[in-house]
Coordinates of C-alpha atoms in Angstrom, one line a residue:
Chain A
X115 CA 11.8 31.3 -9.6
X116 CA 12.2 27.4 -10.2
X117 CA 13.3 27.8 -13.7
X118 CA 16.1 30.0 -12.7
X119 CA 17.4 27.8 -9.9
X120 CA 17.4 24.8 -12.2
X121 CA 19.1 26.8 -14.8
X122 CA 21.9 27.8 -12.4
X123 CA 22.2 24.0 -11.2
X124 CA 22.4 22.6 -14.3
X125 CA 25.3 25.0 -15.6
X126 CA 27.2 24.2 -12.6
X127 CA 27.0 20.3 -12.4
X128 CA 25.4 19.0 -15.3
X129 CA 26.7 21.0 -18.2
X130 CA 29.9 21.9 -16.4
X131 CA 32.3 23.9 -18.7
X132 CA 35.5 22.2 -17.9
X133 CA 34.1 18.5 -17.5
X134 CA 31.2 18.5 -20.1
X135 CA 32.5 20.7 -22.7
X136 CA 36.1 20.8 -21.8
X137 CA 36.1 24.3 -22.3
X138 CA 38.5 27.0 -20.7
X139 CA 41.2 24.2 -20.3
X140 CA 44.2 26.6 -20.8
X141 CA 43.5 28.9 -17.8
X142 CA 42.2 25.7 -15.9
X143 CA 45.5 23.8 -16.3
X144 CA 47.7 26.8 -16.1
X145 CA 46.6 28.8 -13.0
X146 CA 45.6 25.7 -10.8
X147 CA 49.0 25.2 -9.2
X148 CA 47.8 26.7 -5.5
X149 CA 44.1 27.1 -4.4
X150 CA 44.8 31.1 -3.5
X151 CA 45.3 31.9 -7.1
X152 CA 42.6 29.7 -8.5
X153 CA 40.4 31.3 -6.1
X154 CA 40.8 34.6 -7.6
X155 CA 40.8 33.4 -11.1
X156 CA 37.5 31.4 -10.8
X157 CA 36.0 34.4 -9.0
X158 CA 37.2 36.8 -12.1
X159 CA 35.7 33.9 -14.5
X160 CA 32.1 34.5 -12.5
X161 CA 32.2 38.1 -12.8
X162 CA 33.0 38.3 -16.2
X163 CA 30.3 35.4 -17.3
X164 CA 28.2 37.0 -14.9
X165 CA 28.3 40.4 -16.6
X166 CA 28.8 39.3 -20.4
X167 CA 26.4 36.9 -20.7
X168 CA 23.1 39.1 -20.1
X169 CA 24.6 42.1 -22.0
X170 CA 25.6 39.8 -25.0
X171 CA 21.9 38.5 -24.6
X172 CA 20.5 42.2 -25.0
X173 CA 22.8 42.6 -27.9
X174 CA 21.7 39.5 -29.5
X175 CA 17.9 40.2 -29.1
X176 CA 17.5 43.7 -29.6
X177 CA 20.4 44.4 -32.0
X178 CA 22.0 41.6 -33.9
X179 CA 19.3 38.8 -34.5
X180 CA 17.0 38.9 -37.6
X181 CA 14.1 41.4 -37.1
X182 CA 15.8 42.5 -33.6
X183 CA 15.8 46.1 -34.6
X184 CA 12.3 46.4 -35.3
X185 CA 11.9 48.4 -32.0
X186 CA 13.4 51.2 -33.9
X187 CA 10.4 51.2 -36.5
X188 CA 9.0 48.8 -39.0
X189 CA 11.4 49.3 -41.9
X190 CA 14.3 47.6 -39.8
X191 CA 12.4 44.4 -39.5
X192 CA 14.2 42.4 -42.1
X193 CA 17.6 43.8 -41.2
X194 CA 19.8 40.9 -39.9
X195 CA 23.0 41.7 -38.3
X196 CA 24.0 38.2 -37.0
X197 CA 27.2 38.0 -39.2
X198 CA 28.6 40.4 -36.5
X199 CA 27.9 38.2 -33.5
X200 CA 31.2 37.0 -32.9
X201 CA 33.0 40.2 -33.3
X202 CA 30.3 41.7 -31.0
X203 CA 30.2 39.5 -28.3
X204 CA 34.3 39.4 -28.1
X205 CA 34.3 43.4 -28.0
X206 CA 32.0 42.9 -25.0
X207 CA 33.9 40.2 -23.4
X208 CA 37.1 42.1 -23.8
X209 CA 35.7 45.4 -22.2
X210 CA 34.7 43.3 -19.6
X211 CA 37.9 41.5 -18.8
X212 CA 39.9 44.9 -18.9
X213 CA 37.5 46.2 -16.2
X214 CA 38.2 43.2 -14.1
X215 CA 41.9 43.5 -14.9
X216 CA 41.9 47.2 -13.4
X217 CA 39.6 46.2 -10.3
X218 CA 42.1 43.4 -9.5
X219 CA 45.3 45.3 -9.9
X220 CA 43.8 48.2 -7.6
X221 CA 42.4 45.9 -5.2
X222 CA 44.8 42.9 -4.8
X223 CA 48.1 43.6 -6.4
X224 CA 49.5 40.1 -5.2
X225 CA 46.8 38.2 -6.7
X226 CA 47.1 40.1 -10.0
X227 CA 51.1 39.6 -10.3
X228 CA 50.3 35.9 -9.4
X229 CA 47.8 35.6 -12.0
X230 CA 50.0 37.3 -14.6
X231 CA 49.4 36.9 -18.4
X232 CA 46.2 34.7 -17.4
X233 CA 44.1 37.6 -16.2
X234 CA 44.1 39.2 -19.6
X235 CA 43.9 36.0 -21.7
X236 CA 40.5 35.3 -20.0
X237 CA 39.1 37.7 -22.9
X238 CA 40.2 34.5 -25.3
X239 CA 39.2 31.9 -22.9
X240 CA 36.9 29.7 -25.1
X241 CA 34.8 29.2 -21.7
X242 CA 33.7 32.8 -21.4
X243 CA 32.8 33.0 -25.2
X244 CA 31.6 29.6 -24.9
X245 CA 29.0 30.9 -22.1
X246 CA 27.8 33.6 -24.7
X247 CA 27.2 31.1 -27.8
X248 CA 25.3 28.6 -25.5
X249 CA 23.1 31.3 -24.1
X250 CA 22.5 32.4 -27.9
X251 CA 22.0 28.5 -28.8
X252 CA 19.9 27.6 -26.0
X253 CA 17.3 30.7 -26.6
X254 CA 16.8 31.9 -23.0
X255 CA 13.4 33.4 -22.3
X256 CA 14.6 36.4 -20.7
X257 CA 17.4 38.2 -19.4
X258 CA 17.3 36.9 -15.7
X259 CA 17.8 33.2 -17.0
X260 CA 20.6 34.5 -19.2
X261 CA 22.0 36.0 -15.7
X262 CA 21.4 32.9 -13.9
X263 CA 23.0 30.7 -16.6
X264 CA 26.3 33.1 -16.9
X265 CA 26.5 32.9 -12.9
X266 CA 25.9 29.3 -12.9
X267 CA 28.6 28.6 -15.6
X268 CA 31.1 30.6 -13.6
X269 CA 30.5 28.9 -10.7
X270 CA 31.0 25.8 -12.4
X271 CA 34.4 26.9 -13.5
X272 CA 35.1 28.1 -10.1
X273 CA 34.3 24.7 -8.7
X274 CA 36.5 23.1 -10.7
X275 CA 39.7 24.8 -10.9
X276 CA 39.5 25.2 -7.3
X277 CA 38.7 21.7 -6.7
X278 CA 41.8 20.5 -9.1
X279 CA 44.1 23.0 -7.1
X280 CA 43.7 21.2 -4.0
X281 CA 44.4 18.3 -5.4
X282 CA 47.4 19.5 -7.0
X283 CA 48.7 20.7 -3.7
X284 CA 47.7 17.7 -2.2
X285 CA 49.7 15.7 -4.7
X286 CA 52.7 18.1 -4.5
X287 CA 54.9 15.7 -2.6
X288 CA 53.7 12.4 -4.3
X289 CA 56.2 10.3 -6.3
X290 CA 54.9 10.7 -9.7
X291 CA 56.7 9.0 -12.4
X292 CA 58.8 11.5 -14.0
X293 CA 57.3 11.7 -17.5
X294 CA 54.2 12.5 -16.1
X295 CA 55.0 15.4 -13.7
X296 CA 53.5 18.7 -14.2
X297 CA 50.7 18.7 -16.9
X298 CA 50.6 15.1 -17.6
X299 CA 49.4 14.2 -14.1
X300 CA 46.9 17.1 -14.3
X301 CA 45.1 15.9 -17.5
X302 CA 44.9 12.4 -15.7
X303 CA 43.2 14.2 -12.8
X304 CA 41.2 16.0 -14.9
X305 CA 39.6 13.1 -16.7
X306 CA 39.2 11.4 -13.3
X307 CA 37.3 14.4 -12.0
X308 CA 35.4 14.0 -15.3
X309 CA 34.5 10.5 -14.2
X310 CA 33.2 11.7 -10.9
X311 CA 31.1 14.7 -12.4
X312 CA 29.2 12.1 -14.6
X313 CA 27.4 11.4 -11.7
X314 CA 25.3 14.3 -12.4
X315 CA 24.6 13.5 -16.3
X316 CA 21.1 12.7 -17.2
X317 CA 19.5 14.8 -14.6
X318 CA 16.5 16.4 -15.7
X319 CA 15.7 19.6 -13.9
Chain B
X136 CA 58.3 -21.2 12.4
X137 CA 61.7 -21.4 13.0
X138 CA 61.8 -23.6 9.6
X139 CA 60.3 -20.9 7.8
X140 CA 62.6 -18.1 9.2
X141 CA 65.6 -20.0 8.4
X142 CA 64.4 -20.6 4.7
X143 CA 63.9 -17.0 4.3
X144 CA 67.4 -15.9 5.4
X145 CA 68.8 -18.8 3.6
X146 CA 67.5 -17.4 0.3
X147 CA 67.9 -13.9 1.1
X148 CA 71.2 -13.3 -0.5
X149 CA 70.3 -14.6 -3.8
X150 CA 68.0 -11.7 -3.8
X151 CA 70.4 -8.8 -2.5
X152 CA 72.6 -6.7 -4.6
X153 CA 75.2 -8.7 -6.5
X154 CA 72.8 -11.8 -6.0
X155 CA 71.3 -14.3 -8.6
X156 CA 67.9 -12.5 -8.8
X157 CA 68.7 -9.2 -7.9
X158 CA 65.9 -7.9 -10.3
X159 CA 63.2 -9.4 -8.1
X160 CA 64.7 -8.1 -4.7
X161 CA 61.3 -6.1 -4.6
X162 CA 59.0 -9.2 -5.1
X163 CA 61.3 -11.1 -2.4
X164 CA 61.1 -8.1 -0.1
X165 CA 57.2 -8.3 -0.2
X166 CA 56.8 -11.9 0.8
X167 CA 59.3 -11.4 3.5
X168 CA 57.5 -8.4 5.0
X169 CA 54.1 -10.4 4.4
X170 CA 55.3 -13.1 6.5
X171 CA 57.4 -11.5 9.2
X172 CA 58.0 -7.9 10.5
X173 CA 61.4 -7.2 9.6
X174 CA 64.1 -7.0 12.3
X175 CA 65.8 -3.7 11.2
X176 CA 66.9 -1.5 14.0
X177 CA 67.4 2.3 13.6
X178 CA 71.0 3.1 14.6
X179 CA 70.6 7.2 14.4
X180 CA 68.2 9.5 16.1
X181 CA 64.7 8.9 17.6
X182 CA 62.1 6.6 15.8
X183 CA 59.0 4.7 17.2
X184 CA 58.7 1.6 15.4
X185 CA 55.0 -0.1 15.8
X186 CA 54.1 -3.6 14.6
X187 CA 51.2 -1.9 13.0
X188 CA 52.2 -1.2 9.6
X189 CA 50.4 -0.9 6.5
X190 CA 50.5 -4.5 5.9
X191 CA 48.9 -5.2 9.5
X192 CA 46.4 -2.2 8.6
X193 CA 45.4 -3.9 5.4
X194 CA 44.9 -7.1 7.2
X195 CA 42.3 -5.5 9.4
X196 CA 40.2 -4.5 6.6
X197 CA 40.3 -8.0 5.0
X198 CA 38.9 -9.8 8.4
X199 CA 36.2 -6.8 8.5
X200 CA 35.6 -7.9 4.5
X201 CA 35.0 -11.5 5.5
X202 CA 31.0 -11.5 6.6
X203 CA 29.7 -9.7 3.4
X204 CA 32.5 -11.9 1.3
X205 CA 31.1 -15.2 3.1
X206 CA 27.6 -13.8 3.0
X207 CA 27.9 -13.0 -0.9
X208 CA 29.0 -16.5 -1.8
X209 CA 26.0 -18.1 -0.4
X210 CA 23.7 -15.5 -1.8
X211 CA 24.9 -15.9 -5.4
X212 CA 24.0 -19.6 -4.9
X213 CA 20.6 -18.7 -3.2
X214 CA 19.8 -16.6 -5.7
X215 CA 20.7 -18.8 -8.7
X216 CA 18.4 -21.9 -7.3
X217 CA 15.8 -19.5 -6.4
X218 CA 15.4 -18.4 -10.2
X219 CA 15.5 -21.7 -11.5
X220 CA 13.4 -23.0 -9.1
X221 CA 15.5 -25.8 -8.0
X222 CA 15.5 -27.7 -4.8
X223 CA 19.1 -27.1 -3.1
X224 CA 20.8 -27.7 0.2
X225 CA 22.8 -25.0 2.0
X226 CA 26.0 -26.8 1.2
X227 CA 24.9 -26.7 -2.8
X228 CA 24.1 -23.0 -2.9
X229 CA 27.4 -22.2 -1.3
X230 CA 29.6 -24.8 -3.5
X231 CA 27.8 -22.9 -6.6
X232 CA 28.5 -19.7 -5.2
X233 CA 32.2 -20.5 -4.7
X234 CA 32.4 -21.9 -8.2
X235 CA 31.1 -18.4 -9.4
X236 CA 32.9 -15.7 -7.0
X237 CA 36.3 -17.3 -6.5
X238 CA 37.7 -17.1 -10.0
X239 CA 36.7 -13.4 -9.9
X240 CA 38.6 -12.7 -6.9
X241 CA 41.7 -14.5 -8.1
X242 CA 41.4 -12.7 -11.5
X243 CA 41.2 -9.5 -9.7
X244 CA 44.5 -10.3 -7.2
X245 CA 46.7 -11.8 -10.0
X246 CA 45.8 -9.0 -12.7
X247 CA 46.4 -6.1 -10.0
X248 CA 49.2 -7.7 -8.3
X249 CA 50.8 -8.4 -11.5
X250 CA 50.7 -4.6 -12.1
X251 CA 51.9 -3.9 -8.7
X252 CA 55.1 -5.9 -8.9
X253 CA 56.1 -4.4 -12.3
X254 CA 55.8 -1.0 -11.1
X255 CA 57.6 -1.9 -7.8
X256 CA 60.6 -3.4 -9.5
X257 CA 60.9 -0.9 -12.4
X258 CA 60.4 1.9 -10.1
X259 CA 62.6 0.4 -7.5
X260 CA 59.9 1.1 -4.5
X261 CA 58.6 -1.4 -1.9
X262 CA 55.6 -3.4 -3.1
X263 CA 52.4 -1.6 -1.9
X264 CA 50.0 -3.3 0.2
X265 CA 47.1 -1.2 -0.4
X266 CA 46.3 -3.5 -3.3
X267 CA 45.3 -6.5 -0.7
X268 CA 42.4 -4.5 0.1
X269 CA 41.2 -3.4 -3.3
X270 CA 41.7 -6.4 -4.9
X271 CA 39.0 -7.8 -2.3
X272 CA 36.7 -4.9 -2.8
X273 CA 36.6 -4.9 -6.8
X274 CA 34.7 -8.4 -6.7
X275 CA 32.4 -7.4 -4.1
X276 CA 31.2 -4.6 -5.8
X277 CA 30.5 -6.0 -9.1
X278 CA 27.7 -8.4 -10.4
X279 CA 28.7 -11.9 -10.3
X280 CA 27.8 -12.1 -14.1
X281 CA 30.7 -9.7 -14.9
X282 CA 33.1 -11.7 -17.5
X283 CA 36.7 -12.5 -16.0
X284 CA 38.4 -10.5 -18.6
X285 CA 36.4 -7.3 -17.8
X286 CA 37.5 -7.8 -14.1
X287 CA 41.1 -8.2 -15.4
X288 CA 40.9 -5.0 -17.5
X289 CA 39.1 -2.9 -14.9
X290 CA 41.5 -3.8 -12.4
X291 CA 44.5 -3.1 -14.3
X292 CA 42.9 0.5 -15.3
X293 CA 42.1 1.2 -11.6
X294 CA 45.6 0.1 -10.4
X295 CA 47.8 2.1 -13.5
X296 CA 45.3 5.2 -13.7
X297 CA 44.2 5.3 -10.6
X298 CA 47.2 4.7 -8.0
X299 CA 50.7 3.9 -9.8
X300 CA 50.8 7.4 -11.8
X301 CA 50.2 9.3 -8.5
X302 CA 53.0 7.4 -7.2
X303 CA 51.3 4.2 -5.7
X304 CA 49.5 3.3 -2.4
X305 CA 48.7 6.6 -0.1
X306 CA 49.1 9.1 -3.2
X307 CA 45.8 8.0 -5.2
X308 CA 42.9 10.8 -5.0
X309 CA 40.2 8.2 -6.0
X310 CA 39.5 4.7 -4.4
X311 CA 40.7 2.7 -6.8
X312 CA 38.2 -0.1 -6.4
X313 CA 35.5 2.3 -6.9
X314 CA 37.1 3.5 -10.0
X315 CA 37.4 -0.1 -11.3
X316 CA 33.7 -0.3 -11.0
X317 CA 33.1 3.0 -12.4
X318 CA 35.3 2.0 -15.5
X319 CA 33.3 -1.0 -15.7
X320 CA 29.9 0.9 -15.3
X321 CA 30.7 3.6 -18.2
X322 CA 32.7 1.4 -20.7
X323 CA 30.4 -1.9 -20.6
X324 CA 26.7 -0.3 -19.2
X325 CA 25.0 -3.2 -20.4
X326 CA 26.9 -5.6 -18.0
X327 CA 26.2 -3.5 -14.9
X328 CA 22.5 -2.3 -15.3
X329 CA 19.5 -4.1 -15.7
X330 CA 18.5 -7.5 -14.8
X331 CA 22.3 -8.9 -14.7
X332 CA 22.7 -9.3 -11.1
X333 CA 21.7 -13.0 -10.8
X334 CA 23.7 -15.8 -12.5
X335 CA 21.1 -17.6 -14.4
X336 CA 23.5 -19.1 -16.6
X337 CA 20.9 -22.0 -17.7
X338 CA 21.8 -25.5 -18.5
X339 CA 19.5 -28.2 -20.4
X340 CA 16.2 -28.6 -18.8
X341 CA 16.4 -25.7 -16.7
X342 CA 13.9 -22.6 -17.1
X343 CA 13.2 -19.7 -15.1
X344 CA 10.4 -19.7 -12.6
X345 CA 7.4 -17.6 -13.4
X346 CA 7.2 -14.2 -12.1
X347 CA 10.8 -14.3 -11.1
X348 CA 12.1 -10.7 -11.5
X349 CA 16.2 -10.6 -11.2
X350 CA 16.0 -6.5 -10.7
X351 CA 17.5 -5.2 -7.9
X352 CA 15.3 -3.0 -5.3
X353 CA 16.7 0.4 -6.9
X354 CA 16.0 -0.8 -10.5
X355 CA 12.4 -1.7 -9.3
X356 CA 12.0 1.8 -7.9
X357 CA 13.8 3.5 -10.9
X358 CA 11.5 1.8 -13.6
X359 CA 8.3 1.6 -11.3
X360 CA 7.5 -2.2 -12.0
X361 CA 8.3 -5.1 -10.5
X362 CA 7.9 -6.0 -6.6
X363 CA 10.2 -4.4 -3.8
X364 CA 11.8 -6.8 -1.5
X365 CA 10.6 -6.8 2.4
X366 CA 12.7 -4.7 4.7
X367 CA 13.9 -8.0 6.3
X368 CA 14.9 -9.6 3.0
X369 CA 16.8 -6.0 2.1
X370 CA 18.5 -5.9 5.8
X371 CA 19.7 -9.4 5.9
X372 CA 20.5 -9.4 1.9
X373 CA 18.4 -12.1 0.4
X374 CA 17.9 -10.0 -2.7
X375 CA 19.9 -9.7 -5.9
X376 CA 22.8 -7.2 -6.1
X377 CA 26.5 -6.8 -6.1
X378 CA 28.4 -9.8 -4.8
X379 CA 29.1 -8.2 -1.5
X380 CA 26.6 -5.4 -1.1
X381 CA 23.3 -7.0 -0.4
X382 CA 23.6 -8.0 3.3
X383 CA 23.5 -4.8 5.6
X384 CA 23.7 -6.9 8.4
X385 CA 26.9 -8.6 7.6
X386 CA 28.5 -5.3 6.1
X387 CA 27.3 -3.6 10.0
X388 CA 29.5 -6.7 11.4
X389 CA 32.6 -5.7 9.4
X390 CA 31.8 -2.0 10.7
X391 CA 32.2 -3.1 14.1
X392 CA 35.4 -4.8 13.3
X393 CA 36.8 -1.6 11.5
X394 CA 35.7 0.8 14.2
X395 CA 36.9 -1.6 17.2
X396 CA 40.3 -1.7 15.7
X397 CA 40.5 1.9 14.9
X398 CA 41.1 1.3 11.2
X399 CA 37.9 2.8 9.8
X400 CA 36.7 6.1 10.9
X401 CA 33.4 6.2 12.5
X402 CA 32.9 9.9 11.7
X403 CA 32.7 9.2 8.4
X404 CA 30.2 6.1 8.4
X405 CA 27.8 7.7 10.9
X406 CA 28.0 11.1 8.8
X407 CA 27.2 9.1 5.8
X408 CA 24.1 7.2 7.4
X409 CA 23.0 10.4 8.9
X410 CA 23.4 12.3 5.6
X411 CA 21.4 9.9 3.4
X412 CA 18.6 9.7 6.3
X413 CA 18.3 13.4 6.4
X414 CA 18.1 13.8 2.3
X415 CA 15.7 11.1 2.5
X416 CA 13.4 12.8 5.1
X417 CA 13.7 16.0 3.0
X418 CA 12.7 14.2 -0.2
X419 CA 9.6 12.5 1.8
X420 CA 8.4 16.2 2.5
X421 CA 8.4 16.9 -1.3
X422 CA 7.3 13.5 -2.2
X423 CA 6.0 14.6 -6.0
X424 CA 6.6 10.8 -7.2
X425 CA 6.7 7.4 -5.3
X426 CA 10.8 7.3 -5.4
X427 CA 10.5 10.5 -3.5
X428 CA 8.1 9.1 -1.3
X429 CA 10.0 5.9 -0.4
X430 CA 10.4 5.8 3.6
X431 CA 13.8 7.4 4.1
X432 CA 15.3 4.4 6.0
X433 CA 14.7 2.2 3.0
X434 CA 17.6 3.8 1.1
X435 CA 19.9 3.0 4.0
X436 CA 19.4 -0.4 3.4
X437 CA 19.1 -0.7 -0.7
X438 CA 21.7 -1.3 -2.7
X439 CA 25.2 -0.5 -2.1
X440 CA 24.6 2.3 0.5
X441 CA 26.0 0.3 3.6
X442 CA 28.6 -1.2 1.5
X443 CA 30.0 2.3 0.2
X444 CA 29.5 4.0 3.6
X445 CA 31.7 1.4 5.8
X446 CA 34.2 0.4 3.2
X447 CA 34.2 2.6 0.6
X448 CA 34.0 5.9 2.1
X449 CA 36.4 5.3 4.9
X450 CA 39.3 4.7 2.8
X451 CA 42.0 6.8 4.7
X452 CA 43.7 7.8 1.6
X453 CA 41.0 9.4 -0.6
X454 CA 38.6 10.7 2.3
X455 CA 39.1 14.1 3.9
X456 CA 41.8 13.8 6.6
X457 CA 40.8 16.5 9.1
X458 CA 38.0 15.9 11.8
X459 CA 35.2 18.5 10.6
X460 CA 36.3 17.9 7.0
X461 CA 35.4 14.2 7.8
X462 CA 31.7 15.0 8.9
X463 CA 31.4 17.3 6.0
X464 CA 32.7 14.8 3.7
X465 CA 30.6 12.1 5.1
X466 CA 27.2 13.7 5.4
X467 CA 27.7 15.0 1.5
X468 CA 28.2 11.5 0.4
X469 CA 24.9 10.4 1.9
X470 CA 23.1 13.5 0.7
X471 CA 24.5 12.8 -2.8
X472 CA 23.7 9.5 -3.1
X473 CA 20.1 10.0 -2.2
X474 CA 19.7 12.8 -4.6
X475 CA 21.5 10.8 -7.5
X476 CA 19.3 8.1 -6.9
X477 CA 15.9 9.8 -6.9
X478 CA 16.5 12.6 -9.4
X479 CA 19.0 10.7 -12.1
X480 CA 17.1 8.4 -14.2
X481 CA 20.1 7.4 -15.9
X482 CA 22.0 5.9 -12.9
X483 CA 20.0 3.8 -10.2
X484 CA 22.8 3.5 -7.9
X485 CA 24.3 6.9 -6.6
X486 CA 26.6 5.4 -3.9
X487 CA 29.6 4.8 -6.4
X488 CA 29.4 8.4 -8.0
X489 CA 28.7 10.3 -4.7
X490 CA 31.9 8.7 -3.2
X491 CA 33.8 9.6 -6.1
X492 CA 32.7 13.1 -6.3
X493 CA 33.4 14.0 -2.9
X494 CA 37.0 12.0 -3.3
X495 CA 37.4 14.8 -5.9
X496 CA 36.3 17.6 -3.6
X497 CA 37.9 16.0 0.0
X498 CA 41.3 17.9 -0.6
X499 CA 39.6 21.1 -0.9
X500 CA 37.6 20.3 2.4
X501 CA 40.7 19.7 4.1
X502 CA 42.3 22.8 2.6
X503 CA 39.5 25.1 4.2
X504 CA 39.4 23.2 7.2
X505 CA 42.9 23.9 8.2
X506 CA 42.7 27.4 6.9
X507 CA 39.7 28.0 9.2
X508 CA 41.7 26.4 12.3
X509 CA 44.7 28.4 11.7
X510 CA 42.8 31.7 11.2
X511 CA 41.0 30.8 14.7
X512 CA 44.4 29.9 16.5
X513 CA 46.1 33.3 14.9
X514 CA 42.9 35.2 16.5
X515 CA 43.4 33.4 19.8
X516 CA 46.8 34.5 19.9
X517 CA 46.0 38.1 19.0
X518 CA 43.5 37.9 21.6
X519 CA 46.3 36.7 24.3
X520 CA 48.9 39.2 23.2
X521 CA 46.3 41.9 23.6
X522 CA 45.5 40.9 27.1
X523 CA 49.0 40.5 28.2
X524 CA 49.9 43.8 27.2
X525 CA 47.0 45.4 28.6

């Protein structure tokens, strides 16, 4: 239980997808204009990561990695399908995103239209694939750990995008120098938020 | 006084449009408003003018900063002579402190104000008075051993990236003074950690006293060796540390000024202290290691806790604006500070980073506080409507 909690907290604050690895920047920068849409996108990312990481964990451990197929019989012990990792991970992610897209379209058409192209683009969001690849690299012991890592990474992205959206709403009427308006100032804010998130680096849980 | 007004009025035409020093108009205006409240009269519409403009507000903060500043100057000298073991009179200590601290203050003001004036003239806005406070805060939160060029670099970075790119005073999202310190902390870590807190530049024939330790109380706790100063020393500030942060007593004097003049928010100060105390007590319950078992009240008098709570967290621009938001914001700062101190071995001091972190999220807190309020009122209106219809 303690392990699960520490993985969750680590993924939110210490190994934050946006501020520690600078992953998922495209949707982070593009959809963070208002708090309401960024809450929608953040929730979608939590949902997608919370599903794809454990599903990919099962794929990795029971089908793809070397010797993973040995549950079928001893003759499969030498089979190594890990060259299929990327394509399989992406396929799972794309399927999940499709599902989320249909759900959002059904449940909240306004959110669906305000997210626009960035909702299907979650499928190629590096934060999502990154979540699965980090899961692979860090060798989590069981599926519950993978779930808590997935949800934690999603929550970290959620926190980042909602935080910057609130800041961008606040500075909407600021007299920012003309060349920096829009994306320029957003990059600067992201850097400053990164400094603030540095407070958690080095914590060992 | 009359002569001064006459002088200002006499040179004024040179700085107006078409005058000889037209380019320096903003610089002139800054000095003019620094000396007098302008006699402008609004001709149309209804306006309320108050003598308490931004300049006067900032001067209140400067007054509140005087106790920790004076104490810090003396403490620099006191710590130095204690380290070398020399006998020194009170005056010696003050003079030594002045020689070390004044250049830092001057460098901070000159470099920061230079940036301000350049931006004001090129972007044609008024010179922002906010730097009067930041320029004083920066020297107070860094160790006295910081090289002057670093002070200048950090100040310029903080003023440009922290403030001017957002449009100047009142628009920044992070506290500029803290940003300067964070910049130094991450860019030149060896100058802001460990045992650099006392000026021990030794001359011929001087040596350190045996058994003398230059580590701050927080470093002592984090490393686990050395002796902790007594509560009395920590409260009144006879300890090593950044120039202005050591004396909780002097800082509380400043807090009284801030609260009495209404410049600093009492809600934020109180909730930071309560949050820190609460988290300290919670960790006491766990008490896995020595740092966690440290009595909760000690967190409040150690390191930069009091200084951050009184002068940094209350910065009206980067803090939460809403009433309830201020409580949440302050309490989170206190909680995070103690958590970072105890749990993060990389940073013995958590105050700076906790405040920066909450600066980032204060717009979000405000957003949801406002949302909740408007929903509540919406409901009340609905209720009244239903009652009147019935």
